[in-house]
Structure formats: C-alpha cells, structure tokens
C-alpha cells in the first residue's frame, strides 16, 4: 500500500492527495479470488522455513512469520533462521534475521504502520538452554534485545531492525495499540516458565514510544500465577479491560487507576489455560459497543497450578463461553457453550461478521517440558481437527456450527497461529500454521513434532461470486465527509433487495500468537444505499466513527460485504498515518436509504461494471471527498 504522509503543510498534503488519486483506480477495484478452493475445507499450500509461533499480515501480499530460536534447517547470516516473509501471490518465502530471541514475545502495530515485537527470551543454546553470554555468540548468535521492529514492504527488501529504546525484561507480554497510535506493553515474567511466580513476575506496564519508567499494576500483583499474556483490549470509552487468572479490571489511562469487575466464571482464560477470545464486531446497530467473548480454557484453582501432583495432560478443558460489555456493565453473561471442550483455540474475525474457530485440544494446556506425564514434551493431548463458526447474530442455542465443514488432518496446539487473508489470491480465507510443543527443532520420534506445514481454510462463502465495489478509499479519517461506493447487478446477485444487505467493514487482523490475535478488531461503517436512473446502485459510506478508541490508528483492511459474501480486501490507513493525537472531523450526515425501483431479477450481468454516467458521478464524489478529507486533515495540524 502507498503510505500517505501526514504533513501539516497543505501544499505537501495535496501532493499526497495526487498520489492517493494516482493509486485509486488500481487499488479500489477488487476482483475475484485467484486461487481455487473448496468451501468449508482446509488446503495444504506448502511448508514454511520456520515454525509459526507468531504471525501477522503486513500487506495484502506479505505475511510475516516468527519462530523461537531453534535449530531450523534454513540458515541466514550463519545461523538458523527464526523469521520469514511469505509472499502469497507467488507462494514464495525468504528468510529474515530478526536478530534477537523473540520466544514468547508479544506484538502489535503502531499508528504509523510499523510492527513492534516486544519481550521474549534471553539468549539460548541448543534445546532452549540459557547461553553463557547475552550479547550473542555461538551457536545461535541470538542476543537478548527484545526491541525488534519491522516496516512491512512488498519489494522484498525490508528487514527487522532494533529500536533505540529497549523495553523492560518480559516473557509473555501483551501489546495493545492506543488511540494515539502508541502501544501499551503489559505484564509478563523475567525468565520464563510454565506459570508466573513472585520471584520473576513483572507486574507492570510501559509504553512505546517510552513515557518513562514502568508503572506497577495492582491487578498483575494479585493474579499470580496465571497472569501471563493478560487479555487486554482498548475500549470505546478509552479505558482498557485487562483479564488475568480469575480477575478482571478496567484500567483508566488518564489516572492509571484500576476498577475491579466481576469474577470470571467457570474457567481460567489466560495463558496457559489459553481460551479462545475476541472482541465481537462493533457496528452501527450496537452503537460501536465493545463486547468480548471468552470460550474454553481450563477450570483450575489458583493453588493447583503449582502443586507437584498436578498432571496437566489429564486436565480436561472447559466448554464454557461467557461475554462481557465492560463499558456498559461489570458483569459476565453466559453464551452458547462450545460443542466440545477446547483449549488453545484461535478465534478469527471474518468479514461476514462471524467468528472462525480453529486449532486446540481437549486435554491439557499450553506449554511443554520434560515431565514424565508429558506427551513427548507436549502439555496437551487429544487435538481438535474440526473447525467451528460462531454467529453472534444467531438465536440463542444456535450460535455455534460446524455444518458444511470438513476437518484438518494436522494437529495444531501449542505455538500455532492463524490470520485472515484479505488478498486477491486467497481472498477472505484463513491462513493457519505452526504447532511446536518442543524445546527445539524436532520432526521425528515424537507424537507432536515441530510443524512447518501451512494450510488455508476456505469459509463457506469462498466460491461465491465476490462483489467488485468501485470507489474504495485508501485512507479513512475519524469523522469527515462520506464517500460513495458503486455496485453492479452482478454484485447484488441479480437481486436488488440484496442492496439492503450490503455493508462496509474494516478489519485489523492482529498479531497472532499463543491463541491470541493482539489488536484484532472489526468495525462496520455506517452506510445508506440508493440507485441512479441508469440502474447503477451505490452505498453512501461514512468515515470511521469520530473516536480513535473504537479502532486505533494504523493499517487495516476494508471490505464490502453483500448478503454475507465479502469482496477482496483493500488495505487502508486509519487516521493520519502518524503516531500522535488524531484529528477528529465533523461527521457528515448520510442521506436516507432508498431502494431503487428496478426489476429485482434482471437476466445476465453487466460486464462493464457500471455506466459511464455512474462512473463519472462516483469519480466526482470520490475526488471531492478525498480532497475535503486531505484539506481538513492538513488544516487540523496532524
């Protein structure tokens, strides 16, 4: 994506506007998926160079995969590779040198589009044993740095670099992007292990870029031993919900005070219990209110985690699902339970508004070790192969389904990852990779080996004819003038009534690791619909809601969904493209929706996409909308 700079000089911003308009015709006309797939099925697409302990989508074509330091066969700069760039269109890979040991790190994206990888392990030698020195050296040359950054690219030339600011020592930290595009870094422990303990706990949070010394969190002090990777989301109110062990709090970023909410029901959801979690879609219908879903995990009392007779692989996972709307109420409410118990599930938000569930196990938890009861070294057993989908709009008792799905054949438990793919090659499918419950590279003589095989899962909408909307922008402001998206009769499936079932959604796919996608969220934009006399139909679409806490600034993906079928995603920049306070613009009111009075079922489809008259009108609207946004942003002093 062409990143737009945010200059305070209007003339400079007009240059960026011309760049915007230059790329608009090419980037705003999604087509059809280029790869064949079968609805409801997994497809093996190859093997990675490294095992996918962490994974994120940097551009529409590039996925970045990060492993822990181990003896992978692929080499780079004289040592095994622990990171790679995977190009989707060409199905090619290149190793990358992430420099430091990112084992059990966290990650997220800054408001300017830079990805941050924070935390992780000290330098190690074979088998994950601590090295004699922490500045590198043999055999792996993996200095303890914990400050890796990446600006994604499509030319194959970007590389990981080290920030000048070194964060505090943290295994298993959580990162969440804030409304000014900075990142809060929360919790973790200093030396690693199955669960946390007072001798190494780091019950603090800090910021990137730095705001000074870390701040102590009473919540993290109280929630040992299962407060690693604390489950955290920025809420529309500007507060943060943090959930660890059995406790949940709201953190006020203005006063840094914590308010205790109700106790988590039924199960521990944080690592290593590792429930599936996601913030459900925020839409105009729910006034962009944040509801968080927690499913699975393990019902283990606090003392039990560290008792010597606790045989983890005999611990049955939970099937409980609960949700909370913390800006509205401190209480949890039970939702439809999972059809089967599950730990280490990955929840992926799909453009149609459903939640895809993959990976995980019925017995045990995350983690590995040399215990006599471990399965090889795995702390989990009895893997799940059948995926599920959760529909938040379905009737109670009918929200979970596997109808139309076929199972995978690959066990994916500890150190698995998954992410939505919006690109034209695998449009709106799910990339799934990883699984390595071993201390080092191990592909033989073990039930659950280091897994390099990578799959794509094709949702039930995959083979449907995709909408090909025209007029999608490449940048969205907070408030501001609306834009117009045009659709054809083919986009509506030959039925004009489907225009009322069209929506425009923005998804940030997040940083996937340890059954979480940090920063993942879904926002539906407000829209209305209508048609021109020449039978071109359109959506009037608002910019982002005028609140950066609903979706923090930075890169995301824009989709048009018609009757449950999404278009190919277009990468957009939310906000200014810079770190700092975001400009809030007045919201332009949308005209009322009006259903065109055309024949509902016209024969054939229009290959031209839209008439010249419709195209001219849409182009004019896009031109003036883009110009207005650019000038308002420039004059707002971004």
CSV table of N, CA, C and O in Angstrom, one decimal, residues 351-446:
chain,number,residue,atom,x,y,z
A,351,UNK,N,-15.1,-11.3,7.6
A,351,UNK,CA,-15.8,-10.1,7.1
A,351,UNK,C,-17.3,-10.2,7.2
A,351,UNK,O,-18.0,-9.2,7.2
A,352,UNK,N,-17.8,-11.5,7.1
A,352,UNK,CA,-19.3,-11.6,7.2
A,352,UNK,C,-19.8,-11.4,8.6
A,352,UNK,O,-21.0,-11.5,8.8
A,353,UNK,N,-19.0,-11.1,9.6
A,353,UNK,CA,-19.4,-10.9,11.0
A,353,UNK,C,-19.4,-12.1,11.9
A,353,UNK,O,-19.8,-12.0,13.0
A,354,UNK,N,-19.0,-13.2,11.4
A,354,UNK,CA,-18.9,-14.4,12.2
A,354,UNK,C,-17.5,-14.6,12.7
A,354,UNK,O,-16.5,-13.9,12.3
A,355,UNK,N,-17.3,-15.5,13.7
A,355,UNK,CA,-16.0,-15.8,14.3
A,355,UNK,C,-15.6,-17.2,14.0
A,355,UNK,O,-16.3,-18.2,14.3
A,356,UNK,N,-14.5,-17.4,13.3
A,356,UNK,CA,-14.0,-18.7,12.9
A,356,UNK,C,-13.1,-19.2,14.0
A,356,UNK,O,-12.2,-18.5,14.5
A,357,UNK,N,-13.3,-20.5,14.4
A,357,UNK,CA,-12.6,-21.1,15.5
A,357,UNK,C,-11.8,-22.3,14.9
A,357,UNK,O,-12.4,-23.2,14.3
A,358,UNK,N,-10.5,-22.4,15.2
A,358,UNK,CA,-9.7,-23.5,14.7
A,358,UNK,C,-8.6,-23.8,15.7
A,358,UNK,O,-8.3,-23.0,16.6
A,359,UNK,N,-8.0,-24.9,15.6
A,359,UNK,CA,-6.8,-25.4,16.4
A,359,UNK,C,-7.3,-25.7,17.9
A,359,UNK,O,-8.4,-25.5,18.2
A,360,UNK,N,-6.4,-26.2,18.7
A,360,UNK,CA,-6.6,-26.5,20.1
A,360,UNK,C,-6.7,-28.0,20.4
A,360,UNK,O,-6.5,-28.9,19.6
A,361,UNK,N,-7.0,-28.2,21.7
A,361,UNK,CA,-7.0,-29.6,22.2
A,361,UNK,C,-8.1,-29.7,23.3
A,361,UNK,O,-8.6,-28.8,23.8
A,362,UNK,N,-8.4,-31.0,23.6
A,362,UNK,CA,-9.4,-31.3,24.6
A,362,UNK,C,-8.8,-31.5,26.0
A,362,UNK,O,-9.4,-31.3,27.0
A,363,UNK,N,-7.5,-31.9,26.0
A,363,UNK,CA,-6.8,-32.2,27.3
A,363,UNK,C,-5.6,-31.4,27.4
A,363,UNK,O,-4.9,-31.1,26.5
A,364,UNK,N,-5.3,-31.0,28.7
A,364,UNK,CA,-4.1,-30.3,29.0
A,364,UNK,C,-4.2,-28.8,28.7
A,364,UNK,O,-5.3,-28.2,28.7
A,365,UNK,N,-3.0,-28.2,28.6
A,365,UNK,CA,-2.9,-26.7,28.4
A,365,UNK,C,-1.8,-26.4,27.5
A,365,UNK,O,-1.1,-27.3,27.0
A,366,UNK,N,-1.5,-25.1,27.2
A,366,UNK,CA,-0.3,-24.7,26.5
A,366,UNK,C,0.9,-25.1,27.4
A,366,UNK,O,0.8,-25.3,28.6
A,367,UNK,N,2.1,-25.1,26.7
A,367,UNK,CA,3.3,-25.4,27.4
A,367,UNK,C,3.9,-26.7,27.0
A,367,UNK,O,3.3,-27.5,26.4
A,368,UNK,N,5.2,-26.8,27.4
A,368,UNK,CA,5.9,-28.1,27.2
A,368,UNK,C,7.0,-28.3,28.2
A,368,UNK,O,7.3,-27.3,29.0
A,369,UNK,N,7.5,-29.5,28.4
A,369,UNK,CA,8.5,-29.8,29.4
A,369,UNK,C,8.9,-31.2,29.3
A,369,UNK,O,8.3,-32.0,28.5
A,370,UNK,N,9.8,-31.6,30.1
A,370,UNK,CA,10.3,-33.0,30.2
A,370,UNK,C,9.7,-33.8,31.3
A,370,UNK,O,10.3,-34.8,31.7
A,371,UNK,N,8.5,-33.4,31.7
A,371,UNK,CA,7.8,-34.2,32.8
A,371,UNK,C,7.5,-35.6,32.3
A,371,UNK,O,7.2,-35.9,31.1
A,372,UNK,N,7.4,-36.5,33.3
A,372,UNK,CA,7.1,-37.9,32.9
A,372,UNK,C,5.8,-38.1,32.3
A,372,UNK,O,5.6,-39.0,31.5
A,373,UNK,N,4.8,-37.2,32.6
A,373,UNK,CA,3.5,-37.4,32.1
A,373,UNK,C,3.3,-36.6,30.8
A,373,UNK,O,2.2,-36.7,30.2
A,374,UNK,N,4.2,-35.8,30.3
A,374,UNK,CA,4.1,-35.1,29.1
A,374,UNK,C,4.0,-36.1,27.9
A,374,UNK,O,4.6,-37.2,27.9
A,375,UNK,N,3.3,-35.7,26.8
A,375,UNK,CA,3.2,-36.4,25.6
A,375,UNK,C,4.4,-36.0,24.7
A,375,UNK,O,4.3,-35.1,24.0
A,376,UNK,N,5.5,-36.8,24.8
A,376,UNK,CA,6.7,-36.3,24.3
A,376,UNK,C,7.2,-35.1,25.2
A,376,UNK,O,7.6,-35.4,26.4
A,377,UNK,N,7.0,-33.9,24.7
A,377,UNK,CA,7.2,-32.8,25.6
A,377,UNK,C,5.9,-31.9,25.7
A,377,UNK,O,5.9,-31.0,26.5
A,378,UNK,N,4.9,-32.3,25.0
A,378,UNK,CA,3.7,-31.6,25.0
A,378,UNK,C,2.9,-31.6,26.3
A,378,UNK,O,2.7,-32.7,26.8
A,379,UNK,N,2.3,-30.5,26.7
A,379,UNK,CA,1.5,-30.5,27.9
A,379,UNK,C,0.0,-30.6,27.5
A,379,UNK,O,-0.9,-30.4,28.4
A,380,UNK,N,-0.3,-30.9,26.2
A,380,UNK,CA,-1.6,-31.0,25.8
A,380,UNK,C,-1.7,-32.3,24.9
A,380,UNK,O,-0.7,-32.8,24.4
A,381,UNK,N,-3.0,-32.8,24.8
A,381,UNK,CA,-3.2,-34.0,24.1
A,381,UNK,C,-4.6,-34.0,23.6
A,381,UNK,O,-5.4,-33.2,23.9
A,382,UNK,N,-5.0,-35.0,22.7
A,382,UNK,CA,-6.3,-35.1,22.1
A,382,UNK,C,-6.7,-33.8,21.3
A,382,UNK,O,-7.6,-33.1,21.7
A,383,UNK,N,-5.9,-33.6,20.2
A,383,UNK,CA,-6.1,-32.3,19.5
A,383,UNK,C,-7.5,-32.3,18.8
A,383,UNK,O,-8.1,-33.3,18.4
A,384,UNK,N,-8.0,-31.1,18.5
A,384,UNK,CA,-9.1,-30.8,17.7
A,384,UNK,C,-8.8,-30.7,16.3
A,384,UNK,O,-7.8,-30.1,15.9
A,385,UNK,N,-9.6,-31.3,15.4
A,385,UNK,CA,-9.4,-31.2,14.0
A,385,UNK,C,-10.5,-30.5,13.2
A,385,UNK,O,-10.4,-30.0,12.2
A,386,UNK,N,-11.7,-30.5,13.9
A,386,UNK,CA,-12.9,-29.9,13.3
A,386,UNK,C,-13.0,-28.4,13.6
A,386,UNK,O,-13.0,-28.1,14.8
A,387,UNK,N,-13.1,-27.5,12.6
A,387,UNK,CA,-13.3,-26.1,12.9
A,387,UNK,C,-14.8,-25.8,13.3
A,387,UNK,O,-15.7,-26.6,13.1
A,388,UNK,N,-15.0,-24.6,13.8
A,388,UNK,CA,-16.3,-24.2,14.2
A,388,UNK,C,-16.5,-22.7,13.7
A,388,UNK,O,-15.5,-22.0,13.4
A,389,UNK,N,-17.7,-22.3,13.6
A,389,UNK,CA,-18.0,-20.9,13.4
A,389,UNK,C,-19.1,-20.4,14.4
A,389,UNK,O,-20.0,-21.1,14.7
A,390,UNK,N,-18.8,-19.2,14.9
A,390,UNK,CA,-19.8,-18.6,15.9
A,390,UNK,C,-20.4,-17.4,15.2
A,390,UNK,O,-19.8,-16.5,14.6
A,391,UNK,N,-21.8,-17.4,15.3
A,391,UNK,CA,-22.5,-16.3,14.7
A,391,UNK,C,-23.2,-15.5,15.8
A,391,UNK,O,-24.1,-16.0,16.4
A,392,UNK,N,-22.7,-14.3,16.1
A,392,UNK,CA,-23.2,-13.5,17.2
A,392,UNK,C,-24.7,-13.1,17.0
A,392,UNK,O,-25.4,-12.7,17.9
A,393,UNK,N,-25.1,-13.1,15.7
A,393,UNK,CA,-26.5,-12.7,15.4
A,393,UNK,C,-27.5,-13.8,15.4
A,393,UNK,O,-28.7,-13.6,15.2
A,394,UNK,N,-27.0,-15.1,15.5
A,394,UNK,CA,-27.9,-16.2,15.5
A,394,UNK,C,-28.7,-16.3,16.9
A,394,UNK,O,-28.3,-15.7,17.9
A,395,UNK,N,-29.8,-17.0,16.8
A,395,UNK,CA,-30.6,-17.2,18.0
A,395,UNK,C,-29.8,-17.9,19.1
A,395,UNK,O,-28.9,-18.8,18.8
A,396,UNK,N,-30.1,-17.7,20.3
A,396,UNK,CA,-29.5,-18.4,21.4
A,396,UNK,C,-29.7,-19.9,21.3
A,396,UNK,O,-30.7,-20.4,20.9
A,397,UNK,N,-28.6,-20.6,21.5
A,397,UNK,CA,-28.6,-22.1,21.3
A,397,UNK,C,-28.3,-22.5,19.9
A,397,UNK,O,-28.1,-23.7,19.6
A,398,UNK,N,-28.1,-21.6,19.0
A,398,UNK,CA,-27.8,-21.9,17.6
A,398,UNK,C,-26.5,-21.1,17.1
A,398,UNK,O,-26.3,-21.0,15.9
A,399,UNK,N,-25.7,-20.6,18.0
A,399,UNK,CA,-24.6,-19.7,17.5
A,399,UNK,C,-23.4,-20.5,17.1
A,399,UNK,O,-22.6,-19.9,16.3
A,400,UNK,N,-23.2,-21.7,17.5
A,400,UNK,CA,-22.0,-22.5,17.1
A,400,UNK,C,-22.4,-23.5,16.1
A,400,UNK,O,-23.5,-24.2,16.2
A,401,UNK,N,-21.6,-23.7,15.0
A,401,UNK,CA,-21.9,-24.7,14.0
A,401,UNK,C,-20.6,-25.1,13.3
A,401,UNK,O,-19.7,-24.4,13.2
A,402,UNK,N,-20.7,-26.4,12.9
A,402,UNK,CA,-19.6,-26.9,12.0
A,402,UNK,C,-20.2,-27.5,10.7
A,402,UNK,O,-19.5,-28.2,10.0
A,403,UNK,N,-21.5,-27.2,10.5
A,403,UNK,CA,-22.2,-27.7,9.3
A,403,UNK,C,-21.5,-27.2,8.0
A,403,UNK,O,-21.2,-26.0,7.9
A,404,UNK,N,-21.2,-28.1,7.1
A,404,UNK,CA,-20.5,-27.8,5.9
A,404,UNK,C,-19.0,-27.8,5.9
A,404,UNK,O,-18.4,-27.6,4.9
A,405,UNK,N,-18.5,-28.1,7.1
A,405,UNK,CA,-17.0,-28.1,7.3
A,405,UNK,C,-16.5,-29.5,7.3
A,405,UNK,O,-17.1,-30.5,7.7
A,406,UNK,N,-15.2,-29.6,6.9
A,406,UNK,CA,-14.5,-30.9,7.0
A,406,UNK,C,-13.3,-30.7,7.8
A,406,UNK,O,-12.7,-29.6,7.8
A,407,UNK,N,-12.8,-31.7,8.6
A,407,UNK,CA,-11.7,-31.5,9.5
A,407,UNK,C,-10.3,-31.4,8.8
A,407,UNK,O,-10.2,-31.9,7.7
A,408,UNK,N,-9.4,-30.8,9.4
A,408,UNK,CA,-8.0,-30.9,9.0
A,408,UNK,C,-7.4,-32.2,9.5
A,408,UNK,O,-8.1,-33.0,10.2
A,409,UNK,N,-6.2,-32.6,9.0
A,409,UNK,CA,-5.5,-33.8,9.5
A,409,UNK,C,-4.3,-33.4,10.3
A,409,UNK,O,-3.6,-34.3,10.7
A,410,UNK,N,-4.0,-32.1,10.5
A,410,UNK,CA,-2.8,-31.7,11.2
A,410,UNK,C,-3.1,-31.2,12.6
A,410,UNK,O,-3.9,-30.3,12.8
A,411,UNK,N,-2.6,-31.9,13.6
A,411,UNK,CA,-2.7,-31.4,15.0
A,411,UNK,C,-2.1,-30.0,15.2
A,411,UNK,O,-0.9,-29.9,14.8
A,412,UNK,N,-2.8,-29.1,15.7
A,412,UNK,CA,-2.2,-27.7,15.9
A,412,UNK,C,-2.6,-27.3,17.3
A,412,UNK,O,-3.8,-27.0,17.6
A,413,UNK,N,-1.6,-27.3,18.2
A,413,UNK,CA,-1.8,-27.0,19.6
A,413,UNK,C,-0.9,-25.8,20.0
A,413,UNK,O,-1.0,-24.7,19.5
A,414,UNK,N,0.1,-26.1,20.9
A,414,UNK,CA,0.9,-25.1,21.4
A,414,UNK,C,1.8,-24.5,20.3
A,414,UNK,O,2.4,-25.2,19.5
A,415,UNK,N,1.9,-23.2,20.3
A,415,UNK,CA,2.6,-22.4,19.3
A,415,UNK,C,2.1,-22.5,17.9
A,415,UNK,O,2.8,-22.7,16.9
A,416,UNK,N,0.7,-22.5,17.8
A,416,UNK,CA,0.0,-22.4,16.5
A,416,UNK,C,-0.4,-20.9,16.3
A,416,UNK,O,-0.6,-20.2,17.2
A,417,UNK,N,-0.7,-20.6,15.0
A,417,UNK,CA,-1.1,-19.2,14.7
A,417,UNK,C,-2.1,-19.3,13.5
A,417,UNK,O,-2.2,-20.2,12.8
A,418,UNK,N,-2.9,-18.2,13.4
A,418,UNK,CA,-3.9,-18.1,12.3
A,418,UNK,C,-4.1,-16.6,12.1
A,418,UNK,O,-4.1,-15.8,13.0
A,419,UNK,N,-4.4,-16.3,10.8
A,419,UNK,CA,-4.8,-14.9,10.5
A,419,UNK,C,-5.7,-14.9,9.2
A,419,UNK,O,-5.6,-15.8,8.4
A,420,UNK,N,-6.6,-13.9,9.2
A,420,UNK,CA,-7.4,-13.7,8.0
A,420,UNK,C,-6.5,-13.2,6.8
A,420,UNK,O,-5.5,-12.4,7.0
A,421,UNK,N,-6.8,-13.7,5.6
A,421,UNK,CA,-6.1,-13.2,4.4
A,421,UNK,C,-7.1,-12.4,3.5
A,421,UNK,O,-8.1,-13.0,3.0
A,422,UNK,N,-6.9,-11.1,3.3
A,422,UNK,CA,-7.8,-10.4,2.5
A,422,UNK,C,-7.5,-10.3,1.1
A,422,UNK,O,-8.2,-9.7,0.3
A,423,UNK,N,-6.3,-10.8,0.7
A,423,UNK,CA,-5.7,-10.6,-0.6
A,423,UNK,C,-6.5,-11.2,-1.8
A,423,UNK,O,-7.4,-12.0,-1.5
A,424,UNK,N,-6.1,-10.9,-3.0
A,424,UNK,CA,-6.8,-11.4,-4.1
A,424,UNK,C,-6.5,-12.9,-4.4
A,424,UNK,O,-7.2,-13.6,-5.1
A,425,UNK,N,-5.4,-13.4,-3.9
A,425,UNK,CA,-5.0,-14.8,-4.1
A,425,UNK,C,-5.9,-15.7,-3.2
A,425,UNK,O,-6.5,-16.7,-3.7
A,426,UNK,N,-6.0,-15.4,-1.9
A,426,UNK,CA,-6.8,-16.3,-1.0
A,426,UNK,C,-7.9,-15.6,-0.4
A,426,UNK,O,-8.3,-15.8,0.8
A,427,UNK,N,-8.6,-14.7,-1.1
A,427,UNK,CA,-9.5,-13.7,-0.5
A,427,UNK,C,-10.4,-14.2,0.6
A,427,UNK,O,-11.2,-15.0,0.4
A,428,UNK,N,-10.2,-13.6,1.8
A,428,UNK,CA,-11.1,-13.8,2.9
A,428,UNK,C,-11.1,-15.2,3.4
A,428,UNK,O,-12.1,-15.7,3.9
A,429,UNK,N,-10.0,-15.9,3.1
A,429,UNK,CA,-9.7,-17.2,3.8
A,429,UNK,C,-8.9,-17.1,5.0
A,429,UNK,O,-8.5,-15.9,5.4
A,430,UNK,N,-8.5,-18.1,5.7
A,430,UNK,CA,-7.8,-18.1,6.9
A,430,UNK,C,-6.5,-18.9,6.7
A,430,UNK,O,-6.5,-20.1,6.4
A,431,UNK,N,-5.3,-18.2,7.0
A,431,UNK,CA,-4.0,-18.9,6.9
A,431,UNK,C,-3.8,-19.5,8.3
A,431,UNK,O,-3.9,-18.8,9.3
A,432,UNK,N,-3.4,-20.8,8.4
A,432,UNK,CA,-3.2,-21.5,9.6
A,432,UNK,C,-1.8,-22.2,9.6
A,432,UNK,O,-1.5,-22.9,8.6
A,433,UNK,N,-1.0,-22.0,10.6
A,433,UNK,CA,0.3,-22.6,10.6
A,433,UNK,C,0.8,-22.8,12.0
A,433,UNK,O,0.2,-22.4,13.0
A,434,UNK,N,2.0,-23.4,12.1
A,434,UNK,CA,2.6,-23.6,13.4
A,434,UNK,C,2.2,-24.9,14.1
A,434,UNK,O,1.4,-25.7,13.6
A,435,UNK,N,2.6,-25.0,15.4
A,435,UNK,CA,2.4,-26.0,16.4
A,435,UNK,C,3.8,-26.6,16.6
A,435,UNK,O,4.4,-27.3,15.8
A,436,UNK,N,4.3,-26.4,17.8
A,436,UNK,CA,5.6,-26.9,18.2
A,436,UNK,C,5.8,-27.0,19.7
A,436,UNK,O,6.4,-26.1,20.3
A,437,UNK,N,5.2,-28.0,20.3
A,437,UNK,CA,5.4,-28.2,21.8
A,437,UNK,C,6.7,-28.9,22.1
A,437,UNK,O,6.7,-30.0,22.8
A,438,UNK,N,7.8,-28.4,21.6
A,438,UNK,CA,9.1,-29.0,21.8
A,438,UNK,C,10.1,-27.9,22.1
A,438,UNK,O,10.0,-26.7,21.7
A,439,UNK,N,11.2,-28.2,22.9
A,439,UNK,CA,12.1,-27.2,23.3
A,439,UNK,C,13.1,-26.8,22.1
A,439,UNK,O,13.7,-25.8,22.2
A,440,UNK,N,13.2,-27.7,21.1
A,440,UNK,CA,14.0,-27.3,19.9
A,440,UNK,C,13.4,-28.0,18.7
A,440,UNK,O,12.4,-28.8,18.8
A,441,UNK,N,13.9,-27.8,17.6
A,441,UNK,CA,13.5,-28.4,16.3
A,441,UNK,C,13.4,-29.9,16.5
A,441,UNK,O,14.4,-30.6,16.9
A,442,UNK,N,12.3,-30.5,16.2
A,442,UNK,CA,12.1,-32.0,16.4
A,442,UNK,C,11.0,-32.4,15.5
A,442,UNK,O,9.8,-32.1,15.6
A,443,UNK,N,11.4,-33.2,14.4
A,443,UNK,CA,10.4,-33.7,13.4
A,443,UNK,C,10.3,-35.2,13.4
A,443,UNK,O,9.7,-35.7,12.5
A,444,UNK,N,10.9,-35.8,14.4
A,444,UNK,CA,10.9,-37.3,14.3
A,444,UNK,C,10.8,-37.9,15.7
A,444,UNK,O,11.2,-37.2,16.7
A,445,UNK,N,10.3,-39.1,15.8
A,445,UNK,CA,10.2,-39.8,17.1
A,445,UNK,C,9.4,-39.1,18.2
A,445,UNK,O,9.7,-39.2,19.3
A,446,UNK,N,8.4,-38.3,17.8
A,446,UNK,CA,7.6,-37.6,18.7
A,446,UNK,C,6.2,-37.5,18.1
A,446,UNK,O,6.0,-37.3,16.9
